[in-house]
PDB file of C-alpha atoms in Angstrom:
ATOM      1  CA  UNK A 139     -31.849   7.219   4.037  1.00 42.00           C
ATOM      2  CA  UNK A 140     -30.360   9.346   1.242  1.00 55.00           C
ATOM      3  CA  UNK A 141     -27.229   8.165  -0.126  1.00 71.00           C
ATOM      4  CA  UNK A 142     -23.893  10.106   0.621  1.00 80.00           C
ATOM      5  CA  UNK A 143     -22.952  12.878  -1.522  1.00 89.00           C
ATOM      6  CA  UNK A 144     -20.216  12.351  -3.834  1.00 89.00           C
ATOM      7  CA  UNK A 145     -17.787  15.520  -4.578  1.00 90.00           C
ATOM      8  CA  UNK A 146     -15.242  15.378  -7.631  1.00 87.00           C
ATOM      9  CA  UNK A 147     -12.415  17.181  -5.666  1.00 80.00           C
ATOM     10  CA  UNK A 148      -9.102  18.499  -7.068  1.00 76.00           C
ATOM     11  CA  UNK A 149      -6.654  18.132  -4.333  1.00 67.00           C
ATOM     12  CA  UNK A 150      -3.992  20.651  -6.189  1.00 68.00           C
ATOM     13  CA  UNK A 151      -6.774  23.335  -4.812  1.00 79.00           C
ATOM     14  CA  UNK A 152      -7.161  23.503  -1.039  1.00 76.00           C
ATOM     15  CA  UNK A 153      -8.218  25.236   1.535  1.00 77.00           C
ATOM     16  CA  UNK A 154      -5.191  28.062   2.971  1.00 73.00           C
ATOM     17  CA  UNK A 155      -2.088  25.851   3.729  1.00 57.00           C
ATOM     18  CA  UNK A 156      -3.958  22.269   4.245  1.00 63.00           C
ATOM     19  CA  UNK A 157      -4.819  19.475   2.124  1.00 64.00           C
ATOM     20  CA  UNK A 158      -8.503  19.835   2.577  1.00 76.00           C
ATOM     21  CA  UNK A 159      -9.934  20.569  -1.054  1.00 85.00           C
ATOM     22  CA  UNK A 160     -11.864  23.700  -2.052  1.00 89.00           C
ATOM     23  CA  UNK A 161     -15.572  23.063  -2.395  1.00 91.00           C
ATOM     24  CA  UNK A 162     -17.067  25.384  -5.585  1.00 91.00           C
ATOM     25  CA  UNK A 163     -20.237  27.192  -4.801  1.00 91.00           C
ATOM     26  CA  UNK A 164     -21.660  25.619  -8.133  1.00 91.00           C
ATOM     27  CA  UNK A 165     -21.201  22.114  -6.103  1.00 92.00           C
ATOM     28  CA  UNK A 166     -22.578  23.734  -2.864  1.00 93.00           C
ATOM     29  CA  UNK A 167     -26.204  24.778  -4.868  1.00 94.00           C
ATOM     30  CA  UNK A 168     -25.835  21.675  -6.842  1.00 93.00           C
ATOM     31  CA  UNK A 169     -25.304  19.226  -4.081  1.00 93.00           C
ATOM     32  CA  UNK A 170     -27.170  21.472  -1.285  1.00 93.00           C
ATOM     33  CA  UNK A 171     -24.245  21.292   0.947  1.00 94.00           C
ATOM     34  CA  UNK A 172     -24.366  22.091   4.407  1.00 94.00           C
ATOM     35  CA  UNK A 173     -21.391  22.614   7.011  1.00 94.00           C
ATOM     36  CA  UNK A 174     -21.068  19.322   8.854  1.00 90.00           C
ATOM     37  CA  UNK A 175     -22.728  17.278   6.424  1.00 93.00           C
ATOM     38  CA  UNK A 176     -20.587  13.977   5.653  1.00 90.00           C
ATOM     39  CA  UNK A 177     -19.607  13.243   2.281  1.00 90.00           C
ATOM     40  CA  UNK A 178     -17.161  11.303  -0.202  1.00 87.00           C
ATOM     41  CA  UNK A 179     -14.801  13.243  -2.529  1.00 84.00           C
ATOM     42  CA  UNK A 180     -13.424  11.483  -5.398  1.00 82.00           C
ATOM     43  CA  UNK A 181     -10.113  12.389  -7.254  1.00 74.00           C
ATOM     44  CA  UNK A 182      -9.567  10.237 -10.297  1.00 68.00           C
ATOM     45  CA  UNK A 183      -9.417   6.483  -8.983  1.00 62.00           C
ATOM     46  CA  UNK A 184      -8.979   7.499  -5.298  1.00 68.00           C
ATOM     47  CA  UNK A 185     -11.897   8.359  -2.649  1.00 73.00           C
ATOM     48  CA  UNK A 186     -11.750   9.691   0.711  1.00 76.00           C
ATOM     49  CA  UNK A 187     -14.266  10.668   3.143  1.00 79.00           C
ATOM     50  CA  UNK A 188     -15.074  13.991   4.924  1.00 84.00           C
ATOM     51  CA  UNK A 189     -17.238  16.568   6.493  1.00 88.00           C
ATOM     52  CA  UNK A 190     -18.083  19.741   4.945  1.00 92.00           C
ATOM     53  CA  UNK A 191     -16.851  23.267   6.210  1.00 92.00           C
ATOM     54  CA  UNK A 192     -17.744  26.813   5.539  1.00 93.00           C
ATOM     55  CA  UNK A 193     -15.653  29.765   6.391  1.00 90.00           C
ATOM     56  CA  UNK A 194     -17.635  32.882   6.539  1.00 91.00           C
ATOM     57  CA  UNK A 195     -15.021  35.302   6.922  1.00 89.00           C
ATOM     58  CA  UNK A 196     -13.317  34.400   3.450  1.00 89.00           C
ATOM     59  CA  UNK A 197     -16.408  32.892   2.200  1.00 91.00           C
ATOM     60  CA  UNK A 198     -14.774  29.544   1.553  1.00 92.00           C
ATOM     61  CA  UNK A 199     -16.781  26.349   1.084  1.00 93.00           C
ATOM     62  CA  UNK A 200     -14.220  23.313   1.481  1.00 90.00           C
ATOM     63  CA  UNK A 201     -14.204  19.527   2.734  1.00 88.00           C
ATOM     64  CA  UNK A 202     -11.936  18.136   5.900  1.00 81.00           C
ATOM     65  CA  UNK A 203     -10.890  15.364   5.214  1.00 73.00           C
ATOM     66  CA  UNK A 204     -11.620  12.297   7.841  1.00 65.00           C
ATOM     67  CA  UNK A 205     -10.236   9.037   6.519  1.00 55.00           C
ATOM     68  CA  UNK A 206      -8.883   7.853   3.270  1.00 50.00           C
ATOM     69  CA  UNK A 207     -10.342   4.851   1.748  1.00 48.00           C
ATOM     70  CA  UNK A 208      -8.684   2.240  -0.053  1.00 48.00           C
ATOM     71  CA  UNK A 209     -10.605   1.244  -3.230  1.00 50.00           C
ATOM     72  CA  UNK A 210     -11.350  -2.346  -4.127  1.00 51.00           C
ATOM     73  CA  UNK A 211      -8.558  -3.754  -5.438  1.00 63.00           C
ATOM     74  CA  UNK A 212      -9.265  -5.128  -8.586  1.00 68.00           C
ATOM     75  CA  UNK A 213      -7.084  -8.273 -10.190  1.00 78.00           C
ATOM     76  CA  UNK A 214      -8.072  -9.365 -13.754  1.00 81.00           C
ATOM     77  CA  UNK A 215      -8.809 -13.276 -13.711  1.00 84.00           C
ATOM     78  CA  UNK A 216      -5.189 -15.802 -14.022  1.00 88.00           C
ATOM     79  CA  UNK A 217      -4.763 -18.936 -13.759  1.00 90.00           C
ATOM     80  CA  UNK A 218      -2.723 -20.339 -10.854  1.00 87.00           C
ATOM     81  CA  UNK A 219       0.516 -18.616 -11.242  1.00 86.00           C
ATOM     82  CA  UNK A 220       2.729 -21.452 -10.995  1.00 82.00           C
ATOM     83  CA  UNK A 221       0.420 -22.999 -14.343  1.00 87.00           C
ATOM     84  CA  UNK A 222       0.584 -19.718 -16.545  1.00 90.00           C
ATOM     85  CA  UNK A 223       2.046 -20.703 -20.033  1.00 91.00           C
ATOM     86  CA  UNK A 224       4.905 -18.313 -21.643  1.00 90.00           C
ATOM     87  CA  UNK A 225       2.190 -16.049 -23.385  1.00 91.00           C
ATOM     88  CA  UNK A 226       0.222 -15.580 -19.979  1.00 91.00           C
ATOM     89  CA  UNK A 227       3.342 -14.875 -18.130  1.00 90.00           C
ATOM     90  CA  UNK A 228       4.561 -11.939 -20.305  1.00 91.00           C
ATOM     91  CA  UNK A 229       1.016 -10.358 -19.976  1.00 92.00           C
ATOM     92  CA  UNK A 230       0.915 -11.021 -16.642  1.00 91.00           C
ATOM     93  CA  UNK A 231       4.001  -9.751 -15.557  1.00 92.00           C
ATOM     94  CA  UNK A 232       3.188  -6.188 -18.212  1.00 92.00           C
ATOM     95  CA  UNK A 233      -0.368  -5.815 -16.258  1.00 90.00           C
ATOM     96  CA  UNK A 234       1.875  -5.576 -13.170  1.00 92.00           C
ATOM     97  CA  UNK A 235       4.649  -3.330 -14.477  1.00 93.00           C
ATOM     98  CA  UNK A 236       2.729  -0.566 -16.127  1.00 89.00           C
ATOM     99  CA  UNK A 237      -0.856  -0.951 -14.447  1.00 84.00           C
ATOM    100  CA  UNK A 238      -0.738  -2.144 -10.959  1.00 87.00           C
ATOM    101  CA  UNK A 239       2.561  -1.088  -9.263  1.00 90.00           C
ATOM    102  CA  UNK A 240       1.927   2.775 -10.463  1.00 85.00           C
ATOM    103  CA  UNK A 241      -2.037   2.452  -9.526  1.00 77.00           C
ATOM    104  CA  UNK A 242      -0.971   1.428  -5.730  1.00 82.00           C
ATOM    105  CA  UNK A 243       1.363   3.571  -5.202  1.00 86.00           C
ATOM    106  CA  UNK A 244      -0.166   6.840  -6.571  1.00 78.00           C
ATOM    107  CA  UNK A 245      -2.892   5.897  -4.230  1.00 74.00           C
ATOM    108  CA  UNK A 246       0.020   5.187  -1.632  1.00 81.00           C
ATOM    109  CA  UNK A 247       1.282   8.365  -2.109  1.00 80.00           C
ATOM    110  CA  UNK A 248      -2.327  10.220  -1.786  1.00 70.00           C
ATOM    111  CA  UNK A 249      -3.343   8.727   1.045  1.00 71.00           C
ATOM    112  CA  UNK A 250      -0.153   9.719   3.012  1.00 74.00           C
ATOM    113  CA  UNK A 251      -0.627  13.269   1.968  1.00 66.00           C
ATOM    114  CA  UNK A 252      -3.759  13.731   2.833  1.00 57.00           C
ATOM    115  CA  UNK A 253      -3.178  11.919   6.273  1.00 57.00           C
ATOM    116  CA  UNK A 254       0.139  14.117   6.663  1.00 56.00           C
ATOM    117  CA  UNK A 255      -2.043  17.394   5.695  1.00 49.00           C
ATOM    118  CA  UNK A 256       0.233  18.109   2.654  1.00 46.00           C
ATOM    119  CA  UNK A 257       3.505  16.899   4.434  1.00 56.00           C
ATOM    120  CA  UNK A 258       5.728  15.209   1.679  1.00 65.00           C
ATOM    121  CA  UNK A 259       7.410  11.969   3.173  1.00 74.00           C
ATOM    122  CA  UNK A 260       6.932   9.345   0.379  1.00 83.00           C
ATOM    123  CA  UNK A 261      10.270  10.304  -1.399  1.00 90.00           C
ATOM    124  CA  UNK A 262      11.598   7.032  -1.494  1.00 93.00           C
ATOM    125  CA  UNK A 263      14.762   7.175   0.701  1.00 95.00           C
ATOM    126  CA  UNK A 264      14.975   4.372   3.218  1.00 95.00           C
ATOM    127  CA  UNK A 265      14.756   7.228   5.690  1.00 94.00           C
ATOM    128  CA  UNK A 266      11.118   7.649   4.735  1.00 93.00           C
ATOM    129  CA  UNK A 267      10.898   4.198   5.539  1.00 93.00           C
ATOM    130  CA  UNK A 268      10.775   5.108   9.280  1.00 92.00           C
ATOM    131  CA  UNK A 269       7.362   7.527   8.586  1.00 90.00           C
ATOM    132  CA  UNK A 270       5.349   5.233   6.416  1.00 90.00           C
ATOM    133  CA  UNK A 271       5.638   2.462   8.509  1.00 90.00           C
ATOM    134  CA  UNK A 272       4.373   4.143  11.694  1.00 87.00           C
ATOM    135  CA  UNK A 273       2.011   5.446   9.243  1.00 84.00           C
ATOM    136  CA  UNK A 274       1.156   2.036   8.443  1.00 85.00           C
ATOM    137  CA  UNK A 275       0.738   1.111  12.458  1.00 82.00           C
ATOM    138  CA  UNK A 276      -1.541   3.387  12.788  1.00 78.00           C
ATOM    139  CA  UNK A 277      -4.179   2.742   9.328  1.00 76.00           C
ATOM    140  CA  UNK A 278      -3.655  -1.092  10.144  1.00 75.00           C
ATOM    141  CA  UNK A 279      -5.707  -0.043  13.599  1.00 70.00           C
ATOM    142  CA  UNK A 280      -7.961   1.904  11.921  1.00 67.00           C
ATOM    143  CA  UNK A 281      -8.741  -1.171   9.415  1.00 66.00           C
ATOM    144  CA  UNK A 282      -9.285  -3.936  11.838  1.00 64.00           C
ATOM    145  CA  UNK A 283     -10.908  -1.522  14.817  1.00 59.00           C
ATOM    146  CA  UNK A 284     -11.658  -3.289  18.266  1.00 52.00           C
ATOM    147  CA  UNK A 285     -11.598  -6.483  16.954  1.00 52.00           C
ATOM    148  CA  UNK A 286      -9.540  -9.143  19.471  1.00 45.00           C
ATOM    149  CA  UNK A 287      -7.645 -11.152  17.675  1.00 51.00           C
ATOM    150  CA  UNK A 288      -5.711  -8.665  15.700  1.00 52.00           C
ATOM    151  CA  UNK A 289      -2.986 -11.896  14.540  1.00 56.00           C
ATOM    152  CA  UNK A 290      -2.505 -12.537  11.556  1.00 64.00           C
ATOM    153  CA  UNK A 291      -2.802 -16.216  10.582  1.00 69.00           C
ATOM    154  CA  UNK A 292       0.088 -17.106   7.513  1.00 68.00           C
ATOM    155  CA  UNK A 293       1.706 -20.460   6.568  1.00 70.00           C
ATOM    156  CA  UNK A 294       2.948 -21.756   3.619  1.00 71.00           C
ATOM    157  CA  UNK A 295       0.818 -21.848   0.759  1.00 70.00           C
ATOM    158  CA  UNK A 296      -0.091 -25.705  -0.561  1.00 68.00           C
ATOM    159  CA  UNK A 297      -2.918 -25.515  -3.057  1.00 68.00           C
ATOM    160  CA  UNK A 298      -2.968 -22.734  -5.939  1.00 71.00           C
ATOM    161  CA  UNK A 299      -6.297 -22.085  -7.462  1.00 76.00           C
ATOM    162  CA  UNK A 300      -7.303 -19.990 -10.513  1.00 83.00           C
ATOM    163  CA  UNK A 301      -6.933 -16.602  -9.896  1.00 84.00           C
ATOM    164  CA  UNK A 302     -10.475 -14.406  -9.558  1.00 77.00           C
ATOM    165  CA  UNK A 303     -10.028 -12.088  -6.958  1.00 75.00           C
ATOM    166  CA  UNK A 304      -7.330  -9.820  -5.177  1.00 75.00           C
ATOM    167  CA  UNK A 305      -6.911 -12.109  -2.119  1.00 75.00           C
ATOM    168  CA  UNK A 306      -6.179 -15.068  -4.529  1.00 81.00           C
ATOM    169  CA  UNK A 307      -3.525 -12.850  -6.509  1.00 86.00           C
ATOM    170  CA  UNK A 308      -1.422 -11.695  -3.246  1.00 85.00           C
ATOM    171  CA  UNK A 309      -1.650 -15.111  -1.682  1.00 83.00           C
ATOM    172  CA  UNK A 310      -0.018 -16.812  -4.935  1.00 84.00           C
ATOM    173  CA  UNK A 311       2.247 -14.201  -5.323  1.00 87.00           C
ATOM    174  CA  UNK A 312       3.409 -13.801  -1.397  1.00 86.00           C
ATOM    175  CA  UNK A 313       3.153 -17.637  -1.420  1.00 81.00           C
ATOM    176  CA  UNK A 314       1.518 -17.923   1.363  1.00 81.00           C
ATOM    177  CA  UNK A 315      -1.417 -19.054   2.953  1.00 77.00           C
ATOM    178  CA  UNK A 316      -3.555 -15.558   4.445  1.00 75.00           C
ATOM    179  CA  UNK A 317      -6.711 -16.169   6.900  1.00 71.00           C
ATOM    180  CA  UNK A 318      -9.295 -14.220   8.139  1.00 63.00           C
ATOM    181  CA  UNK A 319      -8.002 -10.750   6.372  1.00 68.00           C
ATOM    182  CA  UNK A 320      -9.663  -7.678   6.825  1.00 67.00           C
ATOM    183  CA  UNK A 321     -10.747  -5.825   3.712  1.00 59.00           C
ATOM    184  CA  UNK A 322      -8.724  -2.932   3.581  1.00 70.00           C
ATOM    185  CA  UNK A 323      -5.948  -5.039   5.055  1.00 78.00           C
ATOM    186  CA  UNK A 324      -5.054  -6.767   1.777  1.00 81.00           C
ATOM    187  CA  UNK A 325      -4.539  -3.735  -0.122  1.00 81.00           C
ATOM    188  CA  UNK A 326      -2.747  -2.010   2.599  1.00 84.00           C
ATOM    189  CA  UNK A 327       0.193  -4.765   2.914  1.00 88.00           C
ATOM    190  CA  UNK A 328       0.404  -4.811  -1.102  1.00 90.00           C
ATOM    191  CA  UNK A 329       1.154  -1.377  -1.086  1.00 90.00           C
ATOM    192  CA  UNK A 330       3.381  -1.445   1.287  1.00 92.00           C
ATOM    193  CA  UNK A 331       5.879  -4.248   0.101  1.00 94.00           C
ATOM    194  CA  UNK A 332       5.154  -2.035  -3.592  1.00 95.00           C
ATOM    195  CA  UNK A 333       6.944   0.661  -2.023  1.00 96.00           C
ATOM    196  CA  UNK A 334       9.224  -0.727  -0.240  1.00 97.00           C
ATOM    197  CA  UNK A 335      10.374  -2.207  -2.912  1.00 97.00           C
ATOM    198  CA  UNK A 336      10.567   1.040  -5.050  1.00 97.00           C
ATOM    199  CA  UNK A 337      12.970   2.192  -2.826  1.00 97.00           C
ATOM    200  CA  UNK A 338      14.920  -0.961  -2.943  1.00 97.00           C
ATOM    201  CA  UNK A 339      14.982   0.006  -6.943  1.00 97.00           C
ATOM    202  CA  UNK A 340      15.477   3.333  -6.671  1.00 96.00           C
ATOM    203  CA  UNK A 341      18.677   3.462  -3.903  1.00 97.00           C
ATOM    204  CA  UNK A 342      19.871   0.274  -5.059  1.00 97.00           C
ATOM    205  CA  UNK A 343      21.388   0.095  -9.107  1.00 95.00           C
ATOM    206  CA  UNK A 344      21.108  -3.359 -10.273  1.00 96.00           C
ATOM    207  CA  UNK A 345      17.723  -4.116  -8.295  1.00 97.00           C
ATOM    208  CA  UNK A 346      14.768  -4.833 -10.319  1.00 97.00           C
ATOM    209  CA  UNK A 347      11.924  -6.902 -10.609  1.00 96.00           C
ATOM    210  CA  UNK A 348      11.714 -10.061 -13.151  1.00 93.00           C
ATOM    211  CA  UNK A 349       9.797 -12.786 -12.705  1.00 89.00           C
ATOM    212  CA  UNK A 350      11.615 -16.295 -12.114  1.00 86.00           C
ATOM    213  CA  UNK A 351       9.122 -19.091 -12.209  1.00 82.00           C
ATOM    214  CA  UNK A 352       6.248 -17.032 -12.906  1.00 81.00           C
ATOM    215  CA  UNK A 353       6.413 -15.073  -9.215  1.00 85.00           C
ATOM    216  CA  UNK A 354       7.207 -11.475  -9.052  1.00 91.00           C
ATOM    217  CA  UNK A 355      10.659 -11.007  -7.317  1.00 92.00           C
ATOM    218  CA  UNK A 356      12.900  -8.561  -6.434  1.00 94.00           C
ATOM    219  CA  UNK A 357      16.698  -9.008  -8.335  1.00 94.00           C
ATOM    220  CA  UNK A 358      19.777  -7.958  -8.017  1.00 94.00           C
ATOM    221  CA  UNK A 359      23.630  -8.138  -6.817  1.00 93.00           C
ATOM    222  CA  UNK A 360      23.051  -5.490  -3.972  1.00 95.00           C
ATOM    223  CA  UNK A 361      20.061  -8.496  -2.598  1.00 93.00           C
ATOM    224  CA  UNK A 362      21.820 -10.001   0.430  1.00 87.00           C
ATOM    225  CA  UNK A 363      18.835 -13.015   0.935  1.00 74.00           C
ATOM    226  CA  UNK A 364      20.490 -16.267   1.682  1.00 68.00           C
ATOM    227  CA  UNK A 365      18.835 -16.071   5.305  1.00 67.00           C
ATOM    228  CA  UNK A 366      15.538 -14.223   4.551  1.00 74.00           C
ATOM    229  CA  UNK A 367      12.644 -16.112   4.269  1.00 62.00           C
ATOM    230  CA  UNK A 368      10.414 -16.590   0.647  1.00 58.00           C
ATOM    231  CA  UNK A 369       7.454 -18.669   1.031  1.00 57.00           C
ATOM    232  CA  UNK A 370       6.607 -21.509  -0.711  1.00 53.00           C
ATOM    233  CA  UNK A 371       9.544 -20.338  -3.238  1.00 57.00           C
ATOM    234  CA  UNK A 372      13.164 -21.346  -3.842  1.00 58.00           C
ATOM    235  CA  UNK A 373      15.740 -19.427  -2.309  1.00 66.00           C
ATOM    236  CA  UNK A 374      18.394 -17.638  -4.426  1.00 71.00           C
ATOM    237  CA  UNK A 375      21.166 -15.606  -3.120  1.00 78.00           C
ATOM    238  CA  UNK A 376      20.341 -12.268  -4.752  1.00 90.00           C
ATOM    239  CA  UNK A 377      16.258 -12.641  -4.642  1.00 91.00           C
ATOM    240  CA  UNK A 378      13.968 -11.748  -2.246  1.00 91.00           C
ATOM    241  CA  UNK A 379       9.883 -11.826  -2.533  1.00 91.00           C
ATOM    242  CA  UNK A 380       8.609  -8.790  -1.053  1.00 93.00           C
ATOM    243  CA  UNK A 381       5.267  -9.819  -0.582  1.00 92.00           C
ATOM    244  CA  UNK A 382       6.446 -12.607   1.614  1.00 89.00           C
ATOM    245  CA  UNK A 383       9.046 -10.217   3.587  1.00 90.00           C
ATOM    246  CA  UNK A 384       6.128  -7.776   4.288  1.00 91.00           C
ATOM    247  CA  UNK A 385       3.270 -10.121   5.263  1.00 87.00           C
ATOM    248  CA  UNK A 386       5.781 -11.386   8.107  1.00 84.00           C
ATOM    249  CA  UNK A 387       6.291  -8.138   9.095  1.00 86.00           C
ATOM    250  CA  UNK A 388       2.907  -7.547   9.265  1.00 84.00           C
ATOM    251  CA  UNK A 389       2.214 -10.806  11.185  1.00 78.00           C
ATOM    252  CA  UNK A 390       4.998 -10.654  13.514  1.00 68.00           C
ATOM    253  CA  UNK A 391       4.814 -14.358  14.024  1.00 38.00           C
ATOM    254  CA  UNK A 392       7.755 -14.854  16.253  1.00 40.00           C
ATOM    255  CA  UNK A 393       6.367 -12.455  18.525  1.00 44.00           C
ATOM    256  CA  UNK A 394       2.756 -13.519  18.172  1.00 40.00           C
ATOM    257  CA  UNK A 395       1.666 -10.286  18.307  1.00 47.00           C
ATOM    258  CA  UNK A 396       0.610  -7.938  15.148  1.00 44.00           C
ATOM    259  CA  UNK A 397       2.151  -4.710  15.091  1.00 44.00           C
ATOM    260  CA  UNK A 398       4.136  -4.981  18.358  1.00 44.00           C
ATOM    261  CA  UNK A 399       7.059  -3.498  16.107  1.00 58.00           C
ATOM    262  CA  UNK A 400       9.304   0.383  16.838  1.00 75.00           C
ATOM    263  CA  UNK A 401       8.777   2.747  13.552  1.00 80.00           C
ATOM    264  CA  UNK A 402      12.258   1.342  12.482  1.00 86.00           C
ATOM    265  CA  UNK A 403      11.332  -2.013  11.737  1.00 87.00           C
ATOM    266  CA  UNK A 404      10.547  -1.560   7.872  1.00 91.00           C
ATOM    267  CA  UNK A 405      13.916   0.573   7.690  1.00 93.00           C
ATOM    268  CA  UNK A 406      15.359  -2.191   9.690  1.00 90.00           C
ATOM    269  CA  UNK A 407      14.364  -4.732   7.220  1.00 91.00           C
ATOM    270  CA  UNK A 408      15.336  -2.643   3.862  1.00 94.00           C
ATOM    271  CA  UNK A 409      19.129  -2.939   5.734  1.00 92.00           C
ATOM    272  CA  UNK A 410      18.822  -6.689   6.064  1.00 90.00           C
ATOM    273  CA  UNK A 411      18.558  -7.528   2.426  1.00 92.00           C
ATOM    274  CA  UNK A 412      21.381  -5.238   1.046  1.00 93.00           C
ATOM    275  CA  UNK A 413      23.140  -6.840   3.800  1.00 87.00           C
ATOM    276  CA  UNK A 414      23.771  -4.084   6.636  1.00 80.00           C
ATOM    277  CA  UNK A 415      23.773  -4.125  10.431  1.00 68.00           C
ATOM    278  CA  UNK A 416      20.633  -1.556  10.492  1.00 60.00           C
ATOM    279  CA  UNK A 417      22.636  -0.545  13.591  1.00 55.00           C
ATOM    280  CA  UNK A 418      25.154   0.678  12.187  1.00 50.00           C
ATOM    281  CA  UNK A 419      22.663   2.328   9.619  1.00 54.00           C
ATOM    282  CA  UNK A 420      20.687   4.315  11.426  1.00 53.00           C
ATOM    283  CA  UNK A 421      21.518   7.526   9.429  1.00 51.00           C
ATOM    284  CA  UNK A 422      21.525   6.088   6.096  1.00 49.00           C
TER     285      UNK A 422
END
């Protein structure tokens, strides 16, 4: 079985009004494209798969896009975080200021277009809040299928290990204890406590991330956190962990359920730590 066809796509140059990308004809002869055949396209670090499409009447070649796909993430090798010395620290805590929180959330921000066929809703108002996280529902489905036992399984985390792969990183840093997670799934709640905490930064002034103990935290006088819950971590009154706020969400432990939450929930939550009644926030 021949492998699938991978298309360097440029996602500025689409078909009509959409967000499917223009196919050249070079890439048709090149590639021997046929309508309906599935392939990947490829934009920088980001993939996606889709189907290819011809229009005869405006002799258009161009791909539909089916599903994004979440690349690998990759983590370079740490030890334990709670171990790192003062040197480590500082490089750890650059590798996640300038490389990994703009890498997640460009792709963030790509996938959401594409699934929103060009719609802009990432613009990092806790309004937008409302959209991503029903957006969020819905790929969380798509990434763990049929299977029956959609619950996640968190607790506390007790043992830190050297740090070698992405599920390693997020359970140190979340400080908690992750089982049984979907690939896909990983990547898809770091993304989403990345962004909402952009827009924690961005709406809020004197939010910002530092790291206190080696952990990655959110700080700031605006932080209202003397009730919210931060894993394995000490508590301060103006510091929250977003990874550990998010993964709950995501679990819904109280409940017992996983995603048995309205489209308000992460908008709901972004209220709790600056310290409103979401109620009577609804329109902020």
């Amino acid at each position: 079985m021949s492998e699938k066809v991978i298309l360097t796509a440029d996602l500025n140059w689409t078909y009509l009004n959409t967000r499917n990308p223009l196919v050249s004809k070079t890439q048709v002869q090149e590639f021997h494209l046929k309508p309906d055949q599935e392939v990947t396209i490829q934009q920088d670090q980001e993939q996606w798969n889709g189907k290819v499409f011809y229009d005869s009447e405006r002799d258009l070649w161009y791909i539909e896009i089916i599903q994004g796909t979440y690349r690998d993430l990759t983590i370079p090798e740490f030890p334990p975080i709670q171990n790192m010395d003062t040197r480590t620290t500082k490089i750890h805590f650059s590798w996640f200021i300038t490389e990994l929180i703009p890498t997640r959330i460009k792709l963030f921000e790509n996938y959401f277009s594409v699934s929103r066929s060009g719609e802009t809703i990432l613009n990092y108002s806790p309004d937008s809040l409302v959209p991503v996280w029903s957006g969020v529902r819905s790929l969380s489905n798509a990434i763990l299928g049929d299977k029956n036992d959609k619950v996640l399984k968190i607790r506390e985390l007790s043992e830190t290990i050297e740090i070698k792969s992405a599920s390693d990183w997020f359970k140190q840093a979340s400080g908690l204890e992750i089982e049984n997670i979907n690939p896909g799934y990983l990547e898809l709640m770091l993304d989403t406590s990345l962004y909402f905490s952009k827009v924690l930064i961005q709406n809020n002034k004197y939010i910002q991330w530092t790291a206190i103990n080696n952990f990655m935290v959110l700080k700031g006088k605006e932080i209202k956190s003397k009730h919210l819950y931060n894993g394995n971590q000490p508590r301060w009154h103006d510091v929250i962990n977003p990874f550990s706020l998010i993964s709950i969400l995501f679990a819904n432990m109280e409940h017992g359920k996983n995603f048995d939450h309205k489209d308000s929930s992460l908008k709901e939550l972004y209220h709790l730590v600056i310290g409103e009644s979401p109620s009577r926030n609804k329109n902020k």
